[in-house]
Amino acid sequence: MSALTDLLAFQRETEALAQVMGRLGWDQETVMPKGAAEQRSDEMAALESVLHARRTDPRVGEWLEKAEATTEAEAAQLRLIRRGYERAMKVPADLATALARTTSLAQGIWARARAADDVAHFLPTLEEVVNLRRQEAAALAGSDGTLYDALLDDYEPGMSGDEIAALFDRMRPRLVALRERVLGQGTPPKGLTGAFPEDRQLALAHEVAGAFGYDFLHGRIDQAVHPFSSGSGKDVRITTRVDEGEPLGCLYSTIHEVGHATYEQNIDEAYGLTALGQGVSMGVHESQSRIYENQLGRSAPFTSWLFNRMRAHFDDIGLHDQAAFHAAVNRVNAGFIRTEADEVHYNLHIMLRFDLERALISGDLAVADLEAAWNDRFEADFGVKVDRPSHGMLQDVHWSVGLFGYFPTYSLGNVYAGCLNEAMRRDIPDLDAHLAEGDPSPATFWLRERLQRHGGLRPPRETIMEATGGEISEAPLLDYLDAKFAAIYGV
């Protein structure tokens, strides 16, 4: 057998074990008994220890030295395996295990603190998570890199904090100007009213997920505090959440997670359980969830179809025409919650988190001062005082599980989605007619063929540029937002 064959067989087993660990994470957020948290942290730590040992196995280095690729896919696999091996070799095994154990426990502690609006209950755990991640970042960065960039590279390879900051500096003025124009119009659109039982919301969520191409033979929808997608290949699960007073949260969380899930489901089957068998980066992943949710799911043609489905499921929803429903779906207000934010405000939520977590990792902001820093920044950016911690620094699960460097990929995903939407609509001039029939399939097929099926074959930026045939820029996103909300609000 060749070095390449041995390496790829070994990698396949590593990928399979990583999927098992991911399934434990899904279970923890959906159906795991509350009393099992401590045992689960030991299970996660044990699996991480096994995975770290495999990722740093000396044979991987020997195989990489000898392996020769004969195809583009083999060359890409070697590139990704080498990158993973070099990063894993820099992180001590005991640190990797400690991180897995601590973040597994921290998730439950965060959930209880969030439910009780008790920041003090969470701070000691968050302090421990931040310290561990800073140790990991120092190991990865070495003497030449920065701590935050070392962590960001886990989620968006090749991107730096300075590049993100420059992007946000370019985006902020137009976003703030658009917000001021929209909010200056006075009375916001009317919202939905009526009865929205959980079973009917979930029934409509399943219907909409199917319309966007989610494969239920290889997936399922469950409920979680914080919606997410988990898995790849032939087992890709999503979660949503239900508020019986507000059905749009369930519907659009579902569409968002279906964007993630169908990316994983549509990757070429030949890449299953290989280094190419997952989305190439979180920014590219977010481009899929955001374009499904916003440019497709919140478009006027699709909401005209959804309006009729809403009335079929819930009877009276308090709105009597498609235009009013479209305005309600795209209502702009300075709300507290990122996952419920409108498209105008969403990136401002990300900018806040990016600046705070970058300061935490650099040591410029102490964990003990995070709540005050969050509240001050939120009031400055949104003009509203945070009323309780679950509407502030406790609202997101990310920091509890150590995902520092993850947040900016949401805005990168929005930028990528803007570029993809521009190219897609150029190629599918009659797309709106299909969306008005509740049929996004021309768009989802275009995304599958241009981007999703390739998995990790190309680096993130190259993936987007190959799909769109052009350079990456924030301009298409900002132009789309200006045009859309000018039409809705008459500004």
Coordinates of C-alpha atoms in Angstrom, one line a residue:
M1 CA 0.0 0.0 0.0
S2 CA 1.2 3.6 -0.7
A3 CA 1.7 6.3 1.9
L4 CA -1.3 8.2 0.4
T5 CA -3.6 5.2 0.7
D6 CA -2.5 4.6 4.3
L7 CA -2.9 8.2 5.2
L8 CA -6.3 8.6 3.7
A9 CA -7.5 5.3 5.4
F10 CA -6.2 6.6 8.8
Q11 CA -7.9 10.0 8.2
R12 CA -11.2 8.4 7.4
E13 CA -11.3 6.8 10.9
T14 CA -10.3 10.1 12.5
E15 CA -13.1 11.9 10.6
A16 CA -15.6 9.2 11.7
L17 CA -14.6 9.6 15.4
A18 CA -15.0 13.4 15.0
Q19 CA -18.5 12.8 13.8
V20 CA -19.2 10.7 16.9
M21 CA -18.0 13.5 19.1
G22 CA -20.2 15.9 17.2
R23 CA -23.2 13.6 17.8
L24 CA -22.5 13.8 21.5
G25 CA -22.6 17.6 21.3
W26 CA -25.9 17.4 19.5
D27 CA -27.3 15.1 22.1
Q28 CA -26.1 17.4 24.9
E29 CA -28.1 20.3 23.5
T30 CA -31.2 18.4 22.7
V31 CA -32.1 15.3 24.7
M32 CA -29.4 14.6 27.3
P33 CA -30.6 14.4 30.9
K34 CA -29.7 17.5 32.8
G35 CA -27.9 15.4 35.4
A36 CA -25.5 13.9 32.9
A37 CA -23.4 17.0 32.3
E38 CA -20.4 16.0 34.4
Q39 CA -20.3 12.5 32.9
R40 CA -20.6 14.0 29.4
S41 CA -17.7 16.3 30.0
D42 CA -15.6 13.2 30.9
E43 CA -16.8 11.5 27.7
M44 CA -16.0 14.5 25.6
A45 CA -12.5 14.8 27.2
A46 CA -11.8 11.1 26.5
L47 CA -12.8 11.4 22.9
E48 CA -10.8 14.6 22.4
S49 CA -7.8 12.8 23.9
V50 CA -8.2 10.0 21.3
L51 CA -8.6 12.5 18.5
H52 CA -5.7 14.6 19.5
A53 CA -3.5 11.4 19.7
R54 CA -4.6 10.5 16.1
R55 CA -4.1 14.0 14.8
T56 CA -0.5 14.1 16.2
D57 CA 0.4 10.5 15.4
P58 CA 4.0 10.4 14.1
R59 CA 2.8 8.3 11.2
V60 CA 0.8 11.1 9.8
G61 CA 3.9 13.2 9.5
E62 CA 5.8 10.3 7.8
W63 CA 2.9 9.7 5.4
L64 CA 2.7 13.3 4.5
E65 CA 6.4 13.4 3.6
K66 CA 6.0 10.4 1.3
A67 CA 2.5 10.9 -0.1
E68 CA 2.1 12.0 -3.7
A69 CA -1.2 13.4 -5.1
T70 CA -2.3 12.5 -8.6
T71 CA -5.7 14.4 -8.6
E72 CA -6.9 17.8 -7.5
A73 CA -8.9 16.2 -4.7
E74 CA -6.0 14.3 -3.4
A75 CA -3.8 17.4 -3.4
A76 CA -6.5 19.3 -1.5
Q77 CA -6.8 16.5 1.1
L78 CA -3.0 16.5 1.6
R79 CA -3.1 20.3 2.1
L80 CA -5.9 20.1 4.7
I81 CA -4.5 17.1 6.5
R82 CA -1.0 18.8 6.7
R83 CA -2.6 22.0 8.0
G84 CA -4.5 20.1 10.7
Y85 CA -1.4 18.0 11.7
E86 CA 0.8 21.1 12.0
R87 CA -1.8 22.9 14.1
A88 CA -2.5 19.8 16.3
M89 CA 1.3 19.3 16.9
K90 CA 1.5 22.8 18.5
V91 CA -1.2 22.1 21.1
P92 CA -0.3 19.9 24.1
A93 CA -2.5 16.9 24.6
D94 CA -3.4 17.8 28.2
L95 CA -4.5 21.3 27.0
A96 CA -6.7 19.9 24.3
T97 CA -8.3 17.5 26.8
A98 CA -8.8 20.2 29.4
L99 CA -10.5 22.4 26.8
A100 CA -12.9 19.6 25.8
R101 CA -13.8 18.9 29.4
T102 CA -14.2 22.5 30.5
T103 CA -16.2 23.7 27.5
S104 CA -18.6 20.7 27.8
L105 CA -19.2 21.6 31.5
A106 CA -19.3 25.3 30.7
Q107 CA -22.2 24.9 28.2
G108 CA -24.5 23.7 31.0
I109 CA -23.3 26.4 33.4
W110 CA -24.0 29.1 30.8
A111 CA -27.5 27.7 30.1
R112 CA -28.4 27.8 33.8
A113 CA -26.9 31.3 34.2
R114 CA -28.8 32.5 31.1
A115 CA -32.1 31.1 32.4
A116 CA -31.6 32.8 35.8
D117 CA -30.1 36.0 34.4
D118 CA -27.1 35.4 36.7
V119 CA -23.8 36.6 35.3
A120 CA -21.9 36.0 38.5
H121 CA -22.7 32.3 38.2
F122 CA -21.1 32.1 34.8
L123 CA -18.0 34.4 35.2
P124 CA -15.6 31.9 36.9
T125 CA -16.3 29.3 34.2
L126 CA -15.9 31.9 31.5
E127 CA -12.6 33.0 33.0
E128 CA -11.4 29.4 32.9
V129 CA -12.5 29.0 29.2
V130 CA -10.8 32.3 28.2
N131 CA -7.5 31.3 30.0
L132 CA -7.5 27.9 28.3
R133 CA -8.2 29.4 24.8
R134 CA -5.5 32.0 25.4
Q135 CA -3.0 29.2 26.2
E136 CA -4.1 27.4 23.0
A137 CA -3.8 30.6 21.0
A138 CA -0.3 31.2 22.3
A139 CA 0.8 27.7 21.3
L140 CA -0.6 28.1 17.8
A141 CA 0.6 31.7 17.3
G142 CA 4.2 31.1 18.3
S143 CA 6.4 34.1 18.5
D144 CA 5.3 35.7 15.2
G145 CA 1.5 35.6 15.3
T146 CA -1.2 37.2 17.3
L147 CA -3.5 35.3 19.7
Y148 CA -6.8 36.3 18.2
D149 CA -5.6 35.5 14.6
A150 CA -4.5 32.0 15.7
L151 CA -8.1 31.3 16.9
L152 CA -9.8 33.0 14.0
D153 CA -7.8 30.7 11.7
D154 CA -9.7 27.7 13.1
Y155 CA -12.9 29.1 11.6
E156 CA -11.8 31.2 8.6
P157 CA -8.4 30.0 7.4
G158 CA -6.3 32.8 5.9
M159 CA -8.2 35.7 7.5
S160 CA -6.8 38.1 10.0
G161 CA -8.4 40.2 12.7
D162 CA -7.0 43.4 11.1
E163 CA -8.7 42.4 7.8
I164 CA -12.0 41.9 9.6
A165 CA -11.6 45.2 11.4
A166 CA -11.0 47.0 8.1
L167 CA -14.0 45.4 6.6
F168 CA -16.2 46.5 9.5
D169 CA -14.8 50.0 9.3
R170 CA -16.0 50.1 5.6
M171 CA -19.4 48.6 6.4
R172 CA -20.3 50.5 9.5
P173 CA -21.0 54.0 8.0
R174 CA -23.5 52.7 5.4
L175 CA -25.2 50.4 7.8
V176 CA -25.6 53.2 10.4
A177 CA -26.9 55.6 7.7
L178 CA -29.4 53.1 6.5
R179 CA -30.6 52.4 10.0
E180 CA -31.1 56.1 10.7
R181 CA -33.1 56.5 7.5
V182 CA -35.3 53.5 8.2
L183 CA -35.9 54.2 11.9
G184 CA -36.5 57.9 11.1
Q185 CA -39.7 56.9 9.2
G186 CA -41.6 56.7 12.5
T187 CA -44.2 54.0 12.9
P188 CA -42.8 50.5 12.2
P189 CA -44.7 47.9 10.2
K190 CA -47.4 46.0 12.1
G191 CA -46.3 42.7 13.6
L192 CA -48.1 39.4 13.6
T193 CA -50.9 38.7 16.1
G194 CA -52.8 35.5 16.8
A195 CA -52.4 32.0 18.2
F196 CA -49.3 30.1 17.1
P197 CA -49.2 26.6 18.8
E198 CA -46.0 24.7 18.9
D199 CA -47.2 21.8 16.8
R200 CA -48.3 24.0 14.0
Q201 CA -45.1 26.0 14.0
L202 CA -43.1 22.8 13.8
A203 CA -45.3 21.5 11.0
L204 CA -44.8 24.6 8.9
A205 CA -41.0 24.5 9.7
H206 CA -40.8 21.0 8.3
E207 CA -42.7 22.1 5.2
V208 CA -40.4 25.1 4.6
A209 CA -37.3 23.0 5.3
G210 CA -38.4 20.5 2.7
A211 CA -39.1 23.4 0.2
F212 CA -35.4 24.4 0.6
G213 CA -34.2 20.9 -0.1
Y214 CA -33.5 19.5 3.4
D215 CA -33.2 15.7 3.1
F216 CA -35.2 14.3 6.0
L217 CA -34.0 10.7 5.2
H218 CA -30.6 11.9 6.4
G219 CA -31.6 14.6 8.9
R220 CA -34.1 15.6 11.6
I221 CA -35.3 18.7 13.3
D222 CA -35.3 19.0 17.1
Q223 CA -35.5 21.9 19.6
A224 CA -32.6 23.6 21.4
V225 CA -32.1 26.8 23.4
H226 CA -29.7 28.0 20.6
P227 CA -30.5 26.7 17.1
F228 CA -27.6 24.9 15.3
S229 CA -26.7 22.4 12.6
S230 CA -24.6 19.3 13.3
G231 CA -23.0 16.6 11.3
S232 CA -22.1 16.0 7.7
G233 CA -22.7 13.5 4.9
K234 CA -25.5 11.2 5.5
D235 CA -26.4 12.4 9.1
V236 CA -27.0 16.1 9.3
R237 CA -29.3 17.3 12.0
I238 CA -30.7 20.7 12.8
T239 CA -32.5 22.3 15.7
T240 CA -34.9 25.2 16.0
R241 CA -36.7 26.9 18.9
V242 CA -40.3 27.7 19.4
D243 CA -42.0 30.8 21.0
E244 CA -45.7 30.4 20.8
G245 CA -46.1 34.2 20.7
E246 CA -43.7 34.7 17.8
P247 CA -43.6 32.2 14.9
L248 CA -41.2 33.9 12.6
G249 CA -38.3 33.1 14.9
C250 CA -39.0 29.4 14.5
L251 CA -39.4 29.6 10.7
Y252 CA -36.4 31.7 10.0
S253 CA -34.1 29.8 12.4
T254 CA -35.1 26.7 10.6
I255 CA -34.4 28.2 7.1
H256 CA -31.1 29.4 8.4
E257 CA -30.0 26.0 9.8
V258 CA -31.3 24.3 6.6
G259 CA -28.8 26.5 4.7
H260 CA -26.0 25.0 6.9
A261 CA -27.4 21.5 6.7
T262 CA -27.9 21.3 2.9
Y263 CA -24.4 22.5 2.4
E264 CA -23.2 19.5 4.3
Q265 CA -25.8 17.2 2.6
N266 CA -24.9 18.3 -0.9
I267 CA -21.1 17.8 -0.7
D268 CA -19.9 15.2 -3.2
E269 CA -20.5 11.8 -1.7
A270 CA -17.0 10.8 -2.8
Y271 CA -15.7 13.2 -0.1
G272 CA -17.6 11.6 2.7
L273 CA -15.5 11.1 5.9
T274 CA -12.5 12.8 4.3
A275 CA -10.8 16.1 4.9
L276 CA -12.9 17.5 2.1
G277 CA -16.2 16.3 3.5
Q278 CA -17.2 19.4 5.4
G279 CA -17.9 23.0 4.6
V280 CA -14.6 24.8 3.9
S281 CA -14.9 27.5 6.5
M282 CA -17.5 29.0 8.8
G283 CA -17.7 32.2 6.7
V284 CA -18.6 30.1 3.6
H285 CA -21.0 28.1 5.8
E286 CA -22.7 31.3 6.9
S287 CA -23.0 32.4 3.3
Q288 CA -25.3 29.5 2.7
S289 CA -27.4 29.9 5.9
R290 CA -27.7 33.7 5.3
I291 CA -28.6 33.5 1.6
Y292 CA -31.2 30.9 2.3
E293 CA -32.7 32.9 5.2
N294 CA -32.4 36.4 3.8
Q295 CA -32.0 36.9 0.1
L296 CA -34.3 33.9 -0.6
G297 CA -36.4 33.4 2.5
R298 CA -37.1 37.1 3.3
S299 CA -37.6 38.1 -0.3
A300 CA -40.9 39.6 -1.4
P301 CA -41.8 36.8 -3.8
F302 CA -41.1 34.0 -1.2
T303 CA -42.9 35.8 1.6
S304 CA -45.9 36.2 -0.7
W305 CA -46.1 32.4 -0.8
L306 CA -45.3 32.0 2.9
F307 CA -48.1 34.5 3.8
N308 CA -50.6 32.0 2.3
R309 CA -49.0 29.1 4.1
M310 CA -49.1 31.0 7.4
R311 CA -52.8 31.6 7.1
A312 CA -53.4 28.0 6.2
H313 CA -51.6 26.8 9.3
F314 CA -52.6 29.6 11.8
D315 CA -55.8 31.1 10.3
D316 CA -55.8 34.8 11.3
I317 CA -52.3 36.2 11.8
G318 CA -53.3 39.8 12.2
L319 CA -52.1 40.8 8.7
H320 CA -54.3 40.8 5.6
D321 CA -52.1 41.2 2.6
Q322 CA -48.8 40.0 1.3
A323 CA -47.1 43.4 1.4
A324 CA -47.9 43.8 5.1
F325 CA -46.5 40.4 5.8
H326 CA -43.3 41.1 3.8
A327 CA -42.8 44.3 5.8
A328 CA -43.4 42.4 9.1
V329 CA -40.8 39.7 8.2
N330 CA -38.3 42.5 7.4
R331 CA -39.2 44.8 10.3
V332 CA -36.3 46.9 11.5
N333 CA -35.9 47.6 15.2
A334 CA -32.9 47.9 17.6
G335 CA -33.6 44.6 19.4
F336 CA -31.3 42.9 21.9
I337 CA -31.0 39.5 20.3
R338 CA -28.6 38.8 17.5
T339 CA -30.4 35.7 16.2
E340 CA -33.6 37.7 15.9
A341 CA -31.9 40.8 14.4
D342 CA -33.1 42.3 11.1
E343 CA -30.6 42.5 8.3
V344 CA -29.9 46.2 8.9
H345 CA -28.8 45.6 12.5
Y346 CA -27.3 42.1 12.3
N347 CA -23.8 43.1 11.4
L348 CA -23.7 45.7 14.1
H349 CA -24.3 42.9 16.6
I350 CA -21.4 41.0 15.2
M351 CA -19.1 44.1 15.3
L352 CA -19.8 44.5 19.0
R353 CA -18.9 40.8 19.7
F354 CA -15.8 40.9 17.5
D355 CA -14.4 43.9 19.3
L356 CA -15.1 42.5 22.8
E357 CA -13.8 39.0 22.2
R358 CA -10.7 40.3 20.5
A359 CA -10.0 42.4 23.6
L360 CA -10.7 39.4 25.9
I361 CA -8.2 37.3 24.1
S362 CA -5.5 40.0 23.8
G363 CA -5.9 40.7 27.6
D364 CA -7.1 44.3 27.1
L365 CA -10.5 43.4 28.6
A366 CA -10.9 41.4 31.8
V367 CA -13.7 38.8 32.0
A368 CA -14.9 40.6 35.2
D369 CA -15.5 43.7 33.2
L370 CA -17.2 42.1 30.2
E371 CA -20.8 42.7 31.2
A372 CA -20.2 46.5 31.8
A373 CA -18.3 46.7 28.5
W374 CA -21.1 44.9 26.6
N375 CA -23.8 47.1 28.1
D376 CA -21.9 50.3 27.4
R377 CA -21.2 49.3 23.9
F378 CA -24.7 48.1 23.2
E379 CA -26.2 51.4 24.4
A380 CA -23.8 53.4 22.3
D381 CA -24.4 51.3 19.1
F382 CA -28.2 50.7 19.5
G383 CA -29.4 53.5 21.7
V384 CA -31.0 51.1 24.1
K385 CA -30.0 50.0 27.6
V386 CA -29.6 46.3 28.1
D387 CA -32.4 45.3 30.5
R388 CA -31.1 41.9 31.6
P389 CA -28.1 39.6 31.0
S390 CA -30.0 37.1 28.8
H391 CA -30.5 40.0 26.5
G392 CA -26.8 41.0 26.8
M393 CA -23.6 39.0 27.3
L394 CA -25.4 35.8 28.2
Q395 CA -27.5 35.5 25.1
D396 CA -25.0 33.5 22.9
V397 CA -23.6 30.1 23.6
H398 CA -20.4 30.7 21.7
W399 CA -18.0 32.0 24.4
S400 CA -19.1 29.2 26.9
V401 CA -17.9 26.6 24.4
G402 CA -14.7 28.5 23.6
L403 CA -15.7 29.7 20.1
F404 CA -13.5 32.8 20.1
G405 CA -12.9 33.9 16.5
Y406 CA -16.2 32.5 15.3
F407 CA -18.4 35.6 15.5
P408 CA -16.9 37.6 12.6
T409 CA -17.5 34.7 10.3
Y410 CA -21.3 35.6 10.5
S411 CA -20.6 38.9 8.8
L412 CA -18.1 37.4 6.4
G413 CA -21.0 35.0 5.5
N414 CA -23.2 38.0 4.9
V415 CA -20.6 39.6 2.6
Y416 CA -20.1 36.3 0.7
A417 CA -23.9 35.9 0.4
G418 CA -24.1 39.3 -1.1
C419 CA -21.6 38.3 -3.8
L420 CA -23.3 35.0 -4.4
N421 CA -26.8 36.6 -4.6
E422 CA -25.6 39.1 -7.2
A423 CA -24.1 36.3 -9.4
M424 CA -27.0 33.9 -8.9
R425 CA -29.6 36.5 -9.9
R426 CA -27.6 37.3 -13.0
D427 CA -27.6 33.7 -14.0
I428 CA -31.3 33.0 -13.0
P429 CA -33.3 36.0 -14.2
D430 CA -36.7 34.3 -13.5
L431 CA -35.8 33.3 -10.0
D432 CA -38.5 35.5 -8.4
A433 CA -41.2 33.7 -10.3
H434 CA -40.1 30.4 -8.8
L435 CA -39.8 31.9 -5.3
A436 CA -43.4 33.2 -5.5
E437 CA -44.5 29.6 -6.0
G438 CA -42.6 28.5 -2.9
D439 CA -39.9 26.9 -5.0
P440 CA -36.3 28.0 -4.2
S441 CA -34.9 25.0 -6.1
P442 CA -33.4 27.0 -9.0
A443 CA -31.4 28.9 -6.4
T444 CA -30.5 25.9 -4.2
F445 CA -29.4 23.9 -7.3
W446 CA -27.2 26.8 -8.4
L447 CA -25.6 27.0 -5.0
R448 CA -25.1 23.2 -4.9
E449 CA -23.4 23.1 -8.2
R450 CA -21.4 26.3 -7.9
L451 CA -20.3 25.9 -4.3
Q452 CA -21.7 23.2 -2.0
R453 CA -20.7 20.0 -3.8
H454 CA -17.1 21.0 -3.7
G455 CA -16.8 20.9 0.1
G456 CA -13.2 21.7 1.2
L457 CA -11.7 21.3 -2.2
R458 CA -10.6 25.0 -2.5
P459 CA -9.6 27.6 0.2
P460 CA -12.5 29.8 1.4
R461 CA -11.8 32.9 -0.7
E462 CA -11.2 30.8 -3.8
T463 CA -14.4 28.9 -3.1
I464 CA -16.5 32.1 -3.3
M465 CA -14.6 33.6 -6.2
E466 CA -15.0 30.4 -8.2
A467 CA -18.7 30.4 -7.5
T468 CA -19.3 34.0 -8.4
G469 CA -16.7 34.6 -11.1
G470 CA -15.6 37.8 -9.4
E471 CA -13.8 39.4 -6.6
I472 CA -15.1 39.5 -3.0
S473 CA -16.5 42.8 -1.9
E474 CA -18.9 44.1 0.7
A475 CA -20.6 46.4 -1.9
P476 CA -23.1 43.8 -3.3
L477 CA -24.4 43.2 0.3
L478 CA -24.7 46.9 1.1
D479 CA -26.3 47.7 -2.2
Y480 CA -28.8 44.9 -1.7
L481 CA -29.7 46.2 1.8
D482 CA -30.1 49.8 0.6
A483 CA -32.4 48.7 -2.3
K484 CA -34.5 46.3 -0.2
F485 CA -35.2 48.6 2.8
A486 CA -35.6 51.7 0.6
A487 CA -38.4 49.8 -1.1
I488 CA -40.1 48.6 2.1
Y489 CA -39.7 51.9 4.1
G490 CA -39.8 54.4 1.2
V491 CA -36.4 55.9 2.2

